mmCIF file of C-alpha atoms in Angstrom:
data_model
loop_
_atom_site.group_PDB
_atom_site.id
_atom_site.type_symbol
_atom_site.label_atom_id
_atom_site.label_comp_id
_atom_site.label_asym_id
_atom_site.label_seq_id
_atom_site.Cartn_x
_atom_site.Cartn_y
_atom_site.Cartn_z
ATOM 1 C CA MET L 3 -16.085 -133.271 48.934
ATOM 2 C CA LEU L 4 -14.075 -137.034 48.209
ATOM 3 C CA VAL L 5 -12.592 -136.304 44.806
ATOM 4 C CA VAL L 6 -11.113 -139.939 43.032
ATOM 5 C CA GLY L 7 -10.135 -140.339 39.455
ATOM 6 C CA LEU L 8 -11.691 -142.853 36.774
ATOM 7 C CA THR L 9 -10.270 -144.076 33.905
ATOM 8 C CA GLY L 10 -9.484 -147.353 31.290
ATOM 9 C CA GLY L 11 -8.502 -148.405 28.219
ATOM 10 C CA ILE L 12 -10.960 -148.076 24.964
ATOM 11 C CA GLY L 13 -13.611 -150.927 25.524
ATOM 12 C CA SER L 14 -12.247 -151.655 28.604
ATOM 13 C CA GLY L 15 -16.341 -150.711 29.969
ATOM 14 C CA LYS L 16 -14.961 -148.271 31.398
ATOM 15 C CA SER L 17 -18.744 -146.304 31.250
ATOM 16 C CA THR L 18 -20.738 -149.434 33.032
ATOM 17 C CA VAL L 19 -18.276 -148.337 36.239
ATOM 18 C CA SER L 20 -19.158 -144.807 35.464
ATOM 19 C CA GLY L 21 -22.767 -145.424 35.810
ATOM 20 C CA LEU L 22 -22.397 -147.855 38.402
ATOM 21 C CA LEU L 23 -20.721 -145.838 40.483
ATOM 22 C CA ALA L 24 -23.634 -142.842 39.789
ATOM 23 C CA ARG L 25 -26.131 -145.424 41.217
ATOM 24 C CA ARG L 26 -24.284 -144.812 43.848
ATOM 25 C CA GLY L 27 -24.476 -141.857 44.450
ATOM 26 C CA ALA L 28 -21.111 -140.718 43.167
ATOM 27 C CA VAL L 29 -21.227 -137.223 40.863
ATOM 28 C CA ILE L 30 -19.290 -138.226 37.991
ATOM 29 C CA ILE L 31 -17.089 -135.314 36.216
ATOM 30 C CA ASP L 32 -17.116 -137.358 32.428
ATOM 31 C CA ALA L 33 -13.797 -135.463 30.306
ATOM 32 C CA ASP L 34 -15.432 -137.530 26.970
ATOM 33 C CA LEU L 35 -18.940 -136.033 27.295
ATOM 34 C CA ILE L 36 -17.363 -132.506 28.073
ATOM 35 C CA SER L 37 -14.470 -132.173 25.649
ATOM 36 C CA ARG L 38 -18.003 -132.026 23.227
ATOM 37 C CA GLU L 39 -19.583 -129.243 24.932
ATOM 38 C CA VAL L 40 -16.139 -127.809 24.297
ATOM 39 C CA VAL L 41 -16.234 -128.026 20.207
ATOM 40 C CA GLU L 42 -19.239 -127.348 20.028
ATOM 41 C CA PRO L 43 -20.279 -123.944 18.191
ATOM 42 C CA GLY L 44 -20.210 -121.756 19.829
ATOM 43 C CA GLY L 45 -17.520 -123.231 22.152
ATOM 44 C CA PRO L 46 -14.256 -122.577 24.015
ATOM 45 C CA ALA L 47 -12.290 -125.039 21.772
ATOM 46 C CA TYR L 48 -14.650 -124.364 18.296
ATOM 47 C CA ALA L 49 -13.271 -121.691 16.319
ATOM 48 C CA GLY L 50 -9.635 -122.315 17.208
ATOM 49 C CA ILE L 51 -10.436 -126.060 15.250
ATOM 50 C CA VAL L 52 -12.024 -124.522 12.479
ATOM 51 C CA GLU L 53 -9.102 -122.798 12.161
ATOM 52 C CA ARG L 54 -6.261 -124.880 12.224
ATOM 53 C CA PHE L 55 -8.437 -127.774 10.741
ATOM 54 C CA GLY L 56 -10.635 -125.677 8.096
ATOM 55 C CA ARG L 57 -14.015 -126.732 6.709
ATOM 56 C CA ASP L 58 -13.081 -131.158 6.821
ATOM 57 C CA ALA L 59 -13.861 -131.264 9.957
ATOM 58 C CA LEU L 60 -16.813 -129.981 9.723
ATOM 59 C CA ALA L 61 -20.953 -131.815 9.074
ATOM 60 C CA GLU L 62 -22.809 -129.532 6.753
ATOM 61 C CA ASP L 63 -24.373 -127.967 9.673
ATOM 62 C CA GLY L 64 -21.658 -126.214 10.975
ATOM 63 C CA THR L 65 -21.887 -129.274 13.682
ATOM 64 C CA LEU L 66 -18.130 -130.325 14.531
ATOM 65 C CA ASP L 67 -17.545 -133.752 12.436
ATOM 66 C CA ARG L 68 -15.525 -135.653 15.254
ATOM 67 C CA PRO L 69 -15.099 -139.066 13.269
ATOM 68 C CA LYS L 70 -13.822 -137.237 10.663
ATOM 69 C CA LEU L 71 -11.537 -135.336 12.587
ATOM 70 C CA ALA L 72 -10.696 -138.370 14.323
ATOM 71 C CA ALA L 73 -9.908 -139.400 11.055
ATOM 72 C CA LEU L 74 -7.272 -136.658 10.325
ATOM 73 C CA VAL L 75 -5.443 -136.563 12.902
ATOM 74 C CA PHE L 76 -4.948 -140.622 13.742
ATOM 75 C CA ASN L 77 -1.679 -140.636 12.045
ATOM 76 C CA ASP L 78 -0.570 -136.857 12.385
ATOM 77 C CA GLU L 79 1.032 -137.137 15.277
ATOM 78 C CA SER L 80 1.059 -132.916 14.921
ATOM 79 C CA ALA L 81 -2.129 -132.310 14.446
ATOM 80 C CA ARG L 82 -3.087 -134.277 17.126
ATOM 81 C CA ARG L 83 -1.099 -132.633 19.532
ATOM 82 C CA ASP L 84 -2.332 -129.158 17.701
ATOM 83 C CA LEU L 85 -5.775 -130.712 18.563
ATOM 84 C CA ASN L 86 -5.148 -131.675 22.025
ATOM 85 C CA ALA L 87 -3.611 -128.294 22.626
ATOM 86 C CA LEU L 88 -7.146 -126.919 21.812
ATOM 87 C CA THR L 89 -9.320 -128.676 23.353
ATOM 88 C CA HIS L 90 -7.322 -130.355 26.637
ATOM 89 C CA PRO L 91 -7.031 -126.483 28.706
ATOM 90 C CA ALA L 92 -10.920 -125.921 27.780
ATOM 91 C CA VAL L 93 -11.778 -129.666 29.287
ATOM 92 C CA ASN L 94 -9.761 -129.003 32.048
ATOM 93 C CA ALA L 95 -11.599 -125.509 32.648
ATOM 94 C CA VAL L 96 -14.351 -127.005 32.949
ATOM 95 C CA MET L 97 -13.698 -129.821 34.558
ATOM 96 C CA ALA L 98 -12.020 -128.094 37.621
ATOM 97 C CA GLN L 99 -15.867 -125.336 37.508
ATOM 98 C CA ARG L 100 -17.757 -128.409 37.735
ATOM 99 C CA ALA L 101 -15.547 -130.043 40.782
ATOM 100 C CA LEU L 102 -15.543 -126.806 42.757
ATOM 101 C CA GLU L 103 -19.573 -126.752 42.559
ATOM 102 C CA GLN L 104 -18.847 -129.533 44.741
ATOM 103 C CA ALA L 105 -16.403 -128.415 46.593
ATOM 104 C CA ALA L 106 -19.287 -127.550 50.055
ATOM 105 C CA THR L 107 -21.122 -130.840 49.977
ATOM 106 C CA ASP L 108 -19.825 -134.346 51.320
ATOM 107 C CA ASN L 109 -20.531 -135.758 47.309
ATOM 108 C CA VAL L 110 -17.998 -138.772 45.992
ATOM 109 C CA VAL L 111 -17.051 -136.698 42.915
ATOM 110 C CA VAL L 112 -15.326 -139.152 40.535
ATOM 111 C CA LEU L 113 -13.578 -137.489 37.906
ATOM 112 C CA ASP L 114 -13.228 -140.051 34.971
ATOM 113 C CA ILE L 115 -10.594 -138.676 32.269
ATOM 114 C CA PRO L 116 -9.691 -141.502 29.805
ATOM 115 C CA LEU L 117 -6.113 -139.972 29.432
ATOM 116 C CA LEU L 118 -5.272 -140.056 32.704
ATOM 117 C CA ALA L 119 -2.112 -142.130 32.280
ATOM 118 C CA GLU L 120 -0.983 -140.028 30.690
ATOM 119 C CA GLY L 121 -1.430 -137.175 32.061
ATOM 120 C CA GLY L 122 -0.177 -138.166 35.392
ATOM 121 C CA ARG L 123 -1.871 -138.995 38.574
ATOM 122 C CA ASP L 124 -0.694 -135.458 40.244
ATOM 123 C CA ARG L 125 -2.266 -133.162 38.260
ATOM 124 C CA TYR L 126 -6.048 -133.045 39.068
ATOM 125 C CA GLY L 127 -5.381 -133.230 43.534
ATOM 126 C CA LEU L 128 -7.149 -136.669 43.513
ATOM 127 C CA ALA L 129 -7.045 -138.830 46.802
ATOM 128 C CA GLY L 130 -6.942 -142.510 44.315
ATOM 129 C CA ILE L 131 -7.084 -143.468 41.699
ATOM 130 C CA ILE L 132 -9.582 -146.448 39.652
ATOM 131 C CA VAL L 133 -8.625 -148.261 36.922
ATOM 132 C CA VAL L 134 -10.580 -150.438 35.057
ATOM 133 C CA ASP L 135 -9.079 -153.523 32.925
ATOM 134 C CA THR L 136 -9.984 -155.953 30.526
ATOM 135 C CA PRO L 137 -7.905 -157.808 28.585
ATOM 136 C CA VAL L 138 -6.629 -156.564 25.040
ATOM 137 C CA GLU L 139 -8.839 -159.879 23.103
ATOM 138 C CA VAL L 140 -11.785 -158.279 25.350
ATOM 139 C CA ALA L 141 -11.768 -154.914 24.092
ATOM 140 C CA VAL L 142 -11.706 -155.458 20.550
ATOM 141 C CA ALA L 143 -14.911 -157.911 20.817
ATOM 142 C CA ARG L 144 -16.923 -155.604 22.948
ATOM 143 C CA LEU L 145 -15.930 -152.760 19.880
ATOM 144 C CA VAL L 146 -16.271 -154.617 17.545
ATOM 145 C CA GLU L 147 -19.870 -156.121 18.278
ATOM 146 C CA GLN L 148 -21.013 -153.043 20.680
ATOM 147 C CA ARG L 149 -20.089 -149.898 19.141
ATOM 148 C CA GLY L 150 -18.851 -151.857 14.933
ATOM 149 C CA PHE L 151 -15.414 -151.447 14.636
ATOM 150 C CA THR L 152 -13.563 -153.407 12.483
ATOM 151 C CA GLU L 153 -11.551 -156.090 14.656
ATOM 152 C CA ALA L 154 -7.928 -153.888 12.966
ATOM 153 C CA ASP L 155 -9.612 -150.634 13.743
ATOM 154 C CA ALA L 156 -10.042 -151.642 17.406
ATOM 155 C CA ARG L 157 -6.940 -153.288 17.655
ATOM 156 C CA ALA L 158 -4.867 -149.757 16.223
ATOM 157 C CA ARG L 159 -6.968 -147.629 18.890
ATOM 158 C CA ILE L 160 -6.171 -149.949 21.595
ATOM 159 C CA ALA L 161 -2.486 -149.848 20.734
ATOM 160 C CA ALA L 162 -2.926 -146.397 20.135
ATOM 161 C CA GLN L 163 -2.860 -145.514 23.910
ATOM 162 C CA VAL L 164 -1.053 -146.292 26.762
ATOM 163 C CA THR L 165 -0.497 -149.469 27.791
ATOM 164 C CA ARG L 166 -2.573 -151.836 30.999
ATOM 165 C CA GLU L 167 0.483 -152.250 32.743
ATOM 166 C CA GLN L 168 1.329 -148.663 32.445
ATOM 167 C CA ARG L 169 -2.381 -147.749 33.499
ATOM 168 C CA ARG L 170 -2.674 -150.190 36.887
ATOM 169 C CA ALA L 171 0.816 -148.738 37.943
ATOM 170 C CA ILE L 172 -1.245 -145.580 38.545
ATOM 171 C CA ALA L 173 -4.068 -147.422 39.666
ATOM 172 C CA ASP L 174 -4.963 -147.487 44.182
ATOM 173 C CA VAL L 175 -7.628 -149.827 42.935
ATOM 174 C CA VAL L 176 -8.101 -152.294 39.218
ATOM 175 C CA VAL L 177 -11.314 -153.364 38.214
ATOM 176 C CA ASP L 178 -10.905 -156.634 36.781
ATOM 177 C CA ASN L 179 -14.311 -155.993 34.105
ATOM 178 C CA SER L 180 -12.974 -159.412 31.584
ATOM 179 C CA GLY L 181 -16.292 -160.866 32.830
ATOM 180 C CA GLY L 182 -20.129 -160.267 32.841
ATOM 181 C CA LEU L 183 -22.783 -157.142 34.618
ATOM 182 C CA ASP L 184 -22.978 -159.373 37.508
ATOM 183 C CA ALA L 185 -18.743 -159.928 38.284
ATOM 184 C CA LEU L 186 -18.725 -156.116 37.822
ATOM 185 C CA VAL L 187 -21.023 -155.705 40.302
ATOM 186 C CA ALA L 188 -19.000 -157.035 42.739
ATOM 187 C CA GLU L 189 -16.409 -155.560 41.653
ATOM 188 C CA ILE L 190 -17.855 -152.046 42.679
ATOM 189 C CA ASP L 191 -19.036 -153.352 45.757
ATOM 190 C CA ARG L 192 -14.925 -153.786 46.047
ATOM 191 C CA VAL L 193 -14.329 -150.107 44.643
ATOM 192 C CA TRP L 194 -16.925 -148.664 47.216
ATOM 193 C CA THR L 195 -15.505 -149.914 50.318
ATOM 194 C CA TRP L 196 -12.746 -148.374 49.486
ATOM 195 C CA ILE L 197 -14.512 -145.514 48.352
ATOM 196 C CA GLU L 198 -15.962 -145.508 52.143
ATOM 197 C CA ALA L 199 -12.688 -146.551 53.641
ATOM 198 C CA LEU L 200 -11.249 -142.764 52.018
ATOM 199 C CA ARG L 201 -13.616 -140.803 53.335
ATOM 200 C CA GLN L 202 -13.341 -141.392 56.802
ATOM 201 C CA PRO L 203 -10.658 -139.690 59.186
ATOM 202 C CA SER L 204 -6.783 -140.956 59.804
ATOM 203 C CA PRO L 205 -5.999 -141.744 62.977
ATOM 204 C CA GLN L 206 -4.361 -139.394 65.150
ATOM 205 C CA GLY L 207 -0.720 -140.540 65.683
#
């Protein structure tokens, strides 16, 4: 298998890029989706979150109320660290297991990790990193129009993440997603050519 990382800020269109790579045949291991799995009742992070944050973090049916929990930790750095300490090891363990299941294949495995820049590029044994890059104003507009954010909330969420420059600094290839879908498909054509080059054996010197 060939393992590459994929990351991008909120509103960058990373999920769309992930879908386009999946259409090319890539196996996507999505940290966001796994983060939802591990906090479900019975999941490895659920009991610890309830112990730390109490019933305030739960919906009436006992499942985690993700928006409510996000509000609890958004402006509380200590609470955010506690939440990350409960969830990140569980997410990483599931991602590692799913990658291991692909080890004997020749598949392209994409680790879709929103916080890849924050965690450092060397943690996951990646052959390369794809960064989806979008101007802040475009990301704000997408969050408002497509996800129902207020402009103030969209800007606050973007400001809470690492900067575009920090994200681009870890990139081996940058996907420009400032335009429409046709332009993005052309970008994915370029990325797939880069991936295919990574799959080729290095020339012996």
